[in-house]
Tab-separated table of N, CA and C in Angstrom:
chain	number	residue	atom	x	y	z
A	1	UNK	N	18.119	144.296	132.055
A	1	UNK	CA	18.851	145.623	131.958
A	1	UNK	C	19.953	145.437	130.942
A	2	UNK	N	19.914	146.419	129.800
A	2	UNK	CA	21.000	146.231	128.859
A	2	UNK	C	22.238	146.776	129.383
A	3	UNK	N	23.372	146.239	129.110
A	3	UNK	CA	24.737	146.558	129.475
A	3	UNK	C	25.567	146.266	128.305
A	4	UNK	N	26.571	147.260	127.956
A	4	UNK	CA	27.777	146.982	127.233
A	4	UNK	C	28.777	147.401	128.138
A	5	UNK	N	29.810	146.378	128.395
A	5	UNK	CA	30.887	146.735	129.267
A	5	UNK	C	32.216	146.427	128.646
A	6	UNK	N	32.988	147.435	128.556
A	6	UNK	CA	34.249	147.263	127.854
A	6	UNK	C	35.210	147.182	128.947
A	7	UNK	N	36.400	146.345	128.484
A	7	UNK	CA	37.642	146.160	129.404
A	7	UNK	C	38.689	146.017	128.416
A	8	UNK	N	39.904	145.962	128.995
A	8	UNK	CA	41.184	145.612	128.464
A	8	UNK	C	41.891	146.890	128.125
A	9	UNK	N	41.542	148.099	128.380
A	9	UNK	CA	42.296	149.062	128.071
A	9	UNK	C	43.476	149.303	129.034
A	10	UNK	N	44.258	150.328	128.807
A	10	UNK	CA	45.489	150.360	129.685
A	10	UNK	C	46.592	151.269	129.085
A	11	UNK	N	47.728	151.186	129.783
A	11	UNK	CA	48.858	152.109	129.275
A	11	UNK	C	49.761	150.988	128.565
A	12	UNK	N	50.307	151.249	127.408
A	12	UNK	CA	51.132	150.555	126.410
A	12	UNK	C	52.063	151.277	125.685
A	13	UNK	N	53.182	150.867	125.584
A	13	UNK	CA	54.317	151.516	124.766
A	13	UNK	C	54.167	151.420	123.385
A	14	UNK	N	54.561	152.469	122.617
A	14	UNK	CA	54.342	152.349	121.183
A	14	UNK	C	54.883	151.086	120.688
A	15	UNK	N	54.096	150.641	119.629
A	15	UNK	CA	54.564	149.298	119.140
A	15	UNK	C	53.894	148.046	119.746
A	16	UNK	N	53.265	148.402	120.889
A	16	UNK	CA	52.697	147.138	121.728
A	16	UNK	C	51.400	146.989	121.337
A	17	UNK	N	50.765	145.845	122.001
A	17	UNK	CA	49.389	145.440	121.648
A	17	UNK	C	48.514	145.480	122.788
A	18	UNK	N	47.228	145.396	122.566
A	18	UNK	CA	46.148	145.459	123.637
A	18	UNK	C	44.957	144.663	122.865
A	19	UNK	N	44.294	143.952	123.738
A	19	UNK	CA	42.893	143.527	123.151
A	19	UNK	C	41.820	144.009	124.154
A	20	UNK	N	40.856	144.750	123.600
A	20	UNK	CA	39.851	145.158	124.118
A	20	UNK	C	38.590	144.207	124.092
A	21	UNK	N	37.592	144.185	125.117
A	21	UNK	CA	36.576	143.262	125.080
A	21	UNK	C	35.285	144.170	125.416
A	22	UNK	N	34.254	143.655	124.882
A	22	UNK	CA	32.814	144.353	125.087
A	22	UNK	C	31.935	143.115	125.339
A	23	UNK	N	31.520	143.113	126.652
A	23	UNK	CA	30.412	141.983	126.917
A	23	UNK	C	29.079	142.719	127.140
A	24	UNK	N	28.302	142.105	126.337
A	24	UNK	CA	26.807	142.488	126.279
A	24	UNK	C	25.886	141.655	126.894
A	25	UNK	N	24.781	142.165	127.590
A	25	UNK	CA	23.698	141.664	128.171
A	25	UNK	C	22.318	142.321	128.020
A	26	UNK	N	21.347	141.671	128.121
A	26	UNK	CA	19.937	142.346	128.085
A	26	UNK	C	19.398	142.480	126.788
A	27	UNK	N	19.993	142.003	125.813
A	27	UNK	CA	19.429	142.065	124.460
A	27	UNK	C	19.945	140.815	123.543
A	28	UNK	N	19.375	140.729	122.412
A	28	UNK	CA	19.680	139.495	121.558
A	28	UNK	C	20.947	139.784	120.709
A	29	UNK	N	21.981	139.442	121.250
A	29	UNK	CA	23.433	139.727	120.826
A	29	UNK	C	23.484	139.611	119.438
A	30	UNK	N	23.132	138.330	118.824
A	30	UNK	CA	23.474	137.888	117.650
A	30	UNK	C	22.905	138.701	116.503
A	31	UNK	N	21.748	139.394	116.750
A	31	UNK	CA	20.954	140.216	115.720
A	31	UNK	C	21.724	141.626	115.625
A	32	UNK	N	22.609	141.958	116.418
A	32	UNK	CA	23.182	143.313	116.527
A	32	UNK	C	24.467	143.393	115.583
A	33	UNK	N	24.595	144.426	115.003
A	33	UNK	CA	26.021	144.900	114.456
A	33	UNK	C	26.832	145.735	115.432
A	34	UNK	N	28.048	145.429	115.622
A	34	UNK	CA	28.801	145.993	116.683
A	34	UNK	C	30.022	146.883	115.900
A	35	UNK	N	30.207	147.912	116.761
A	35	UNK	CA	31.262	148.881	116.356
A	35	UNK	C	32.087	149.229	117.598
A	36	UNK	N	33.310	149.652	117.075
A	36	UNK	CA	34.199	150.118	118.117
A	36	UNK	C	34.463	151.702	117.697
A	37	UNK	N	34.300	152.537	118.587
A	37	UNK	CA	34.540	153.988	118.323
A	37	UNK	C	35.661	154.465	119.250
A	38	UNK	N	36.233	155.504	118.960
A	38	UNK	CA	37.311	156.094	119.931
A	38	UNK	C	37.123	157.561	119.866
A	39	UNK	N	37.446	158.221	121.053
A	39	UNK	CA	37.444	159.682	121.179
A	39	UNK	C	38.664	160.149	121.906
A	40	UNK	N	39.544	160.805	121.227
A	40	UNK	CA	40.679	161.520	121.868
A	40	UNK	C	40.424	162.851	122.301
A	41	UNK	N	41.323	163.415	123.346
A	41	UNK	CA	40.849	164.666	123.852
A	41	UNK	C	40.955	165.651	122.823
A	42	UNK	N	39.819	166.484	122.860
A	42	UNK	CA	39.582	167.658	122.027
A	42	UNK	C	39.105	167.267	120.601
A	43	UNK	N	38.880	165.904	120.338
A	43	UNK	CA	38.559	165.489	119.048
A	43	UNK	C	37.231	164.879	119.077
A	44	UNK	N	36.604	164.726	117.903
A	44	UNK	CA	35.211	164.158	117.892
A	44	UNK	C	35.393	162.579	117.746
A	45	UNK	N	34.338	161.995	118.253
A	45	UNK	CA	34.388	160.463	118.222
A	45	UNK	C	34.385	159.968	116.823
A	46	UNK	N	35.128	158.892	116.552
A	46	UNK	CA	35.309	158.548	115.230
A	46	UNK	C	35.089	156.947	115.252
A	47	UNK	N	34.583	156.426	114.214
A	47	UNK	CA	34.281	154.967	114.003
A	47	UNK	C	35.773	154.263	113.761
A	48	UNK	N	36.165	153.308	114.295
A	48	UNK	CA	37.325	152.634	114.156
A	48	UNK	C	37.045	151.275	113.418
A	49	UNK	N	36.091	150.493	113.954
A	49	UNK	CA	35.688	149.141	113.210
A	49	UNK	C	34.286	148.817	113.463
A	50	UNK	N	33.914	147.851	112.414
A	50	UNK	CA	32.432	147.379	112.680
A	50	UNK	C	32.580	145.933	112.278
A	51	UNK	N	31.554	145.117	112.847
A	51	UNK	CA	31.402	143.855	112.424
A	51	UNK	C	30.025	143.365	112.295
A	52	UNK	N	29.644	142.681	111.345
A	52	UNK	CA	27.994	142.385	111.133
A	52	UNK	C	27.687	141.104	111.938
A	53	UNK	N	26.311	140.914	111.831
A	53	UNK	CA	25.853	139.947	112.770
A	53	UNK	C	26.581	138.608	112.802
A	54	UNK	N	26.887	138.102	111.767
A	54	UNK	CA	27.444	136.704	111.625
A	54	UNK	C	28.904	136.746	111.673
A	55	UNK	N	29.455	137.917	111.760
A	55	UNK	CA	31.027	138.043	111.910
A	55	UNK	C	31.586	138.017	110.628
A	56	UNK	N	31.047	137.675	109.546
A	56	UNK	CA	31.614	137.503	108.183
A	56	UNK	C	32.184	138.691	107.674
A	57	UNK	N	31.478	139.839	107.795
A	57	UNK	CA	31.987	140.979	107.298
A	57	UNK	C	32.350	142.175	108.257
A	58	UNK	N	33.518	142.666	107.997
A	58	UNK	CA	33.940	143.740	108.939
A	58	UNK	C	34.402	144.854	108.064
A	59	UNK	N	34.693	145.900	108.769
A	59	UNK	CA	35.214	147.191	108.218
A	59	UNK	C	35.907	148.057	109.087
A	60	UNK	N	36.899	148.745	108.525
A	60	UNK	CA	37.993	149.348	109.335
A	60	UNK	C	38.210	150.844	108.841
A	61	UNK	N	38.394	151.812	109.795
A	61	UNK	CA	38.916	153.091	109.291
A	61	UNK	C	40.349	152.840	108.723
A	62	UNK	N	40.547	153.784	107.881
A	62	UNK	CA	41.917	153.612	107.105
A	62	UNK	C	43.061	153.756	108.136
A	63	UNK	N	42.883	154.432	109.107
A	63	UNK	CA	43.969	154.825	110.128
A	63	UNK	C	44.388	153.394	110.901
A	64	UNK	N	43.376	152.451	110.948
A	64	UNK	CA	43.776	151.159	111.660
A	64	UNK	C	43.793	149.970	110.834
A	65	UNK	N	43.598	149.943	109.604
A	65	UNK	CA	43.729	148.867	108.818
A	65	UNK	C	45.161	148.254	108.659
A	66	UNK	N	44.880	147.000	108.801
A	66	UNK	CA	46.233	146.248	109.002
A	66	UNK	C	46.857	146.053	110.377
A	67	UNK	N	46.328	146.802	111.216
A	67	UNK	CA	46.862	146.757	112.735
A	67	UNK	C	45.882	146.356	113.666
A	68	UNK	N	44.479	146.677	113.395
A	68	UNK	CA	43.510	146.307	114.307
A	68	UNK	C	42.477	145.178	113.699
A	69	UNK	N	41.864	144.315	114.474
A	69	UNK	CA	41.137	143.257	114.048
A	69	UNK	C	39.882	143.166	115.076
A	70	UNK	N	38.614	143.245	114.433
A	70	UNK	CA	37.445	143.191	115.053
A	70	UNK	C	36.954	141.828	115.024
A	71	UNK	N	36.443	141.245	116.110
A	71	UNK	CA	35.881	139.936	115.936
A	71	UNK	C	34.766	139.664	117.072
A	72	UNK	N	33.898	138.730	116.904
A	72	UNK	CA	32.880	138.486	117.967
A	72	UNK	C	32.605	137.023	118.216
A	73	UNK	N	32.303	136.761	119.453
A	73	UNK	CA	31.822	135.355	119.789
A	73	UNK	C	30.436	135.505	120.191
A	74	UNK	N	29.519	134.973	119.403
A	74	UNK	CA	28.116	135.086	119.560
A	74	UNK	C	27.592	134.107	120.827
A	75	UNK	N	28.645	133.100	121.158
A	75	UNK	CA	28.265	132.283	122.275
A	75	UNK	C	28.685	132.881	123.694
A	76	UNK	N	29.515	133.836	123.468
A	76	UNK	CA	29.978	134.446	124.791
A	76	UNK	C	29.457	135.998	124.911
A	77	UNK	N	28.564	136.209	123.934
A	77	UNK	CA	27.937	137.764	123.867
A	77	UNK	C	29.179	138.652	123.958
A	78	UNK	N	30.282	138.488	123.133
A	78	UNK	CA	31.426	139.356	123.313
A	78	UNK	C	32.080	139.591	122.103
A	79	UNK	N	32.418	140.958	121.941
A	79	UNK	CA	33.060	141.521	120.870
A	79	UNK	C	34.514	142.014	121.208
A	80	UNK	N	35.375	141.885	120.355
A	80	UNK	CA	36.878	142.019	120.673
A	80	UNK	C	37.380	143.011	119.708
A	81	UNK	N	38.418	143.702	120.062
A	81	UNK	CA	39.175	144.530	119.290
A	81	UNK	C	40.696	144.241	119.538
A	82	UNK	N	41.288	143.594	118.699
A	82	UNK	CA	42.685	143.273	118.773
A	82	UNK	C	43.532	144.507	118.274
A	83	UNK	N	44.390	145.091	118.988
A	83	UNK	CA	45.032	146.338	118.547
A	83	UNK	C	46.530	145.987	118.520
A	84	UNK	N	47.193	146.004	117.407
A	84	UNK	CA	48.739	145.782	117.271
A	84	UNK	C	49.436	146.990	116.771
A	85	UNK	N	50.716	146.921	116.829
A	85	UNK	CA	51.483	148.140	116.438
A	85	UNK	C	50.839	149.395	116.833
A	86	UNK	N	50.676	149.626	118.160
A	86	UNK	CA	50.008	150.900	118.552
A	86	UNK	C	50.886	151.992	118.397
A	87	UNK	N	50.178	153.078	118.085
A	87	UNK	CA	50.880	154.453	118.050
A	87	UNK	C	50.286	155.333	118.940
A	88	UNK	N	50.894	156.586	119.173
A	88	UNK	CA	50.614	157.522	120.061
A	88	UNK	C	49.150	158.044	119.635
A	89	UNK	N	49.003	158.217	118.325
A	89	UNK	CA	47.752	158.659	117.930
A	89	UNK	C	46.674	157.776	118.242
A	90	UNK	N	46.814	156.577	118.606
A	90	UNK	CA	45.804	155.656	119.068
A	90	UNK	C	45.266	155.890	120.509
A	91	UNK	N	45.958	156.771	121.109
A	91	UNK	CA	45.592	157.200	122.506
A	91	UNK	C	44.014	157.797	122.421
A	92	UNK	N	43.052	157.179	123.186
A	92	UNK	CA	41.764	157.623	123.179
A	92	UNK	C	40.870	156.770	124.204
A	93	UNK	N	39.809	157.082	124.440
A	93	UNK	CA	38.621	156.338	125.081
A	93	UNK	C	38.108	155.468	123.991
A	94	UNK	N	38.203	154.218	124.146
A	94	UNK	CA	37.331	153.377	123.166
A	94	UNK	C	35.885	152.943	123.637
A	95	UNK	N	35.055	152.951	122.803
A	95	UNK	CA	33.610	152.652	123.178
A	95	UNK	C	33.135	151.597	122.208
A	96	UNK	N	32.313	150.730	122.712
A	96	UNK	CA	31.654	149.749	122.067
A	96	UNK	C	30.261	150.128	121.856
A	97	UNK	N	29.737	149.805	120.602
A	97	UNK	CA	28.357	150.456	120.201
A	97	UNK	C	27.684	149.272	119.572
A	98	UNK	N	26.390	148.994	119.902
A	98	UNK	CA	25.668	147.943	119.213
A	98	UNK	C	24.377	148.521	118.579
A	99	UNK	N	24.151	148.234	117.382
A	99	UNK	CA	23.129	148.801	116.512
A	99	UNK	C	22.245	147.621	115.910
A	100	UNK	N	21.156	147.852	116.068
A	100	UNK	CA	19.973	147.113	115.264
A	100	UNK	C	18.663	147.912	115.126
A	101	UNK	N	17.798	147.491	115.851
A	101	UNK	CA	16.523	148.435	115.991
A	101	UNK	C	16.693	149.418	117.134
A	102	UNK	N	17.664	149.267	118.006
A	102	UNK	CA	18.047	150.235	118.967
A	102	UNK	C	19.563	150.418	119.016
A	103	UNK	N	19.898	151.479	119.535
A	103	UNK	CA	21.499	151.624	119.560
A	103	UNK	C	21.961	151.652	121.088
A	104	UNK	N	22.867	150.848	121.284
A	104	UNK	CA	23.442	150.873	122.775
A	104	UNK	C	24.751	151.350	122.735
A	105	UNK	N	25.324	151.959	123.834
A	105	UNK	CA	26.599	152.329	123.888
A	105	UNK	C	27.157	151.805	125.212
A	106	UNK	N	28.525	151.436	125.278
A	106	UNK	CA	29.230	151.120	126.560
A	106	UNK	C	29.699	152.439	127.148
A	107	UNK	N	30.387	152.275	128.235
A	107	UNK	CA	30.925	153.337	129.114
A	107	UNK	C	32.264	153.900	128.662
A	108	UNK	N	32.959	152.908	127.815
A	108	UNK	CA	34.262	153.256	127.294
A	108	UNK	C	35.359	152.763	128.315
A	109	UNK	N	36.609	152.686	127.599
A	109	UNK	CA	37.779	152.033	128.338
A	109	UNK	C	38.955	152.958	127.848
A	110	UNK	N	39.915	153.334	128.577
A	110	UNK	CA	40.958	154.188	128.191
A	110	UNK	C	42.041	153.446	127.716
A	111	UNK	N	42.568	153.874	126.544
A	111	UNK	CA	43.861	153.277	125.930
A	111	UNK	C	45.013	154.432	125.941
A	112	UNK	N	46.078	154.290	126.424
A	112	UNK	CA	47.040	155.431	126.383
A	112	UNK	C	48.292	154.556	125.760
A	113	UNK	N	48.795	155.271	124.723
A	113	UNK	CA	50.006	154.688	124.124
A	113	UNK	C	51.098	155.600	124.264
A	114	UNK	N	52.063	155.368	125.249
A	114	UNK	CA	53.174	156.337	125.632
A	114	UNK	C	54.333	155.554	125.999
A	115	UNK	N	55.462	156.116	125.759
A	115	UNK	CA	56.809	155.565	126.204
A	115	UNK	C	57.020	156.218	127.577
């Protein structure tokens, strides 16, 4: 059974940090490109960061460059999103997505940045 399970979300003050995790199972993790998306209330889902199969190539939305870092551990079937210097605009549900021959989505984890 294919699963993508996100965790690590929560409530954090502006300027704080969170690390999201996405644990995958049921498919060959190392062959997939992984992405983090987010969707804020009333807005469309947007791509935040991507990481290729071997982890050597990454890409970021302009709004998070220099603050967020995506990484992966192919031995643990896990993708991470380290989020630093968080702003209120980063408040959203964050989703993990895996793409190769098939696309899989996780259920999302809520991140709220507020004082």
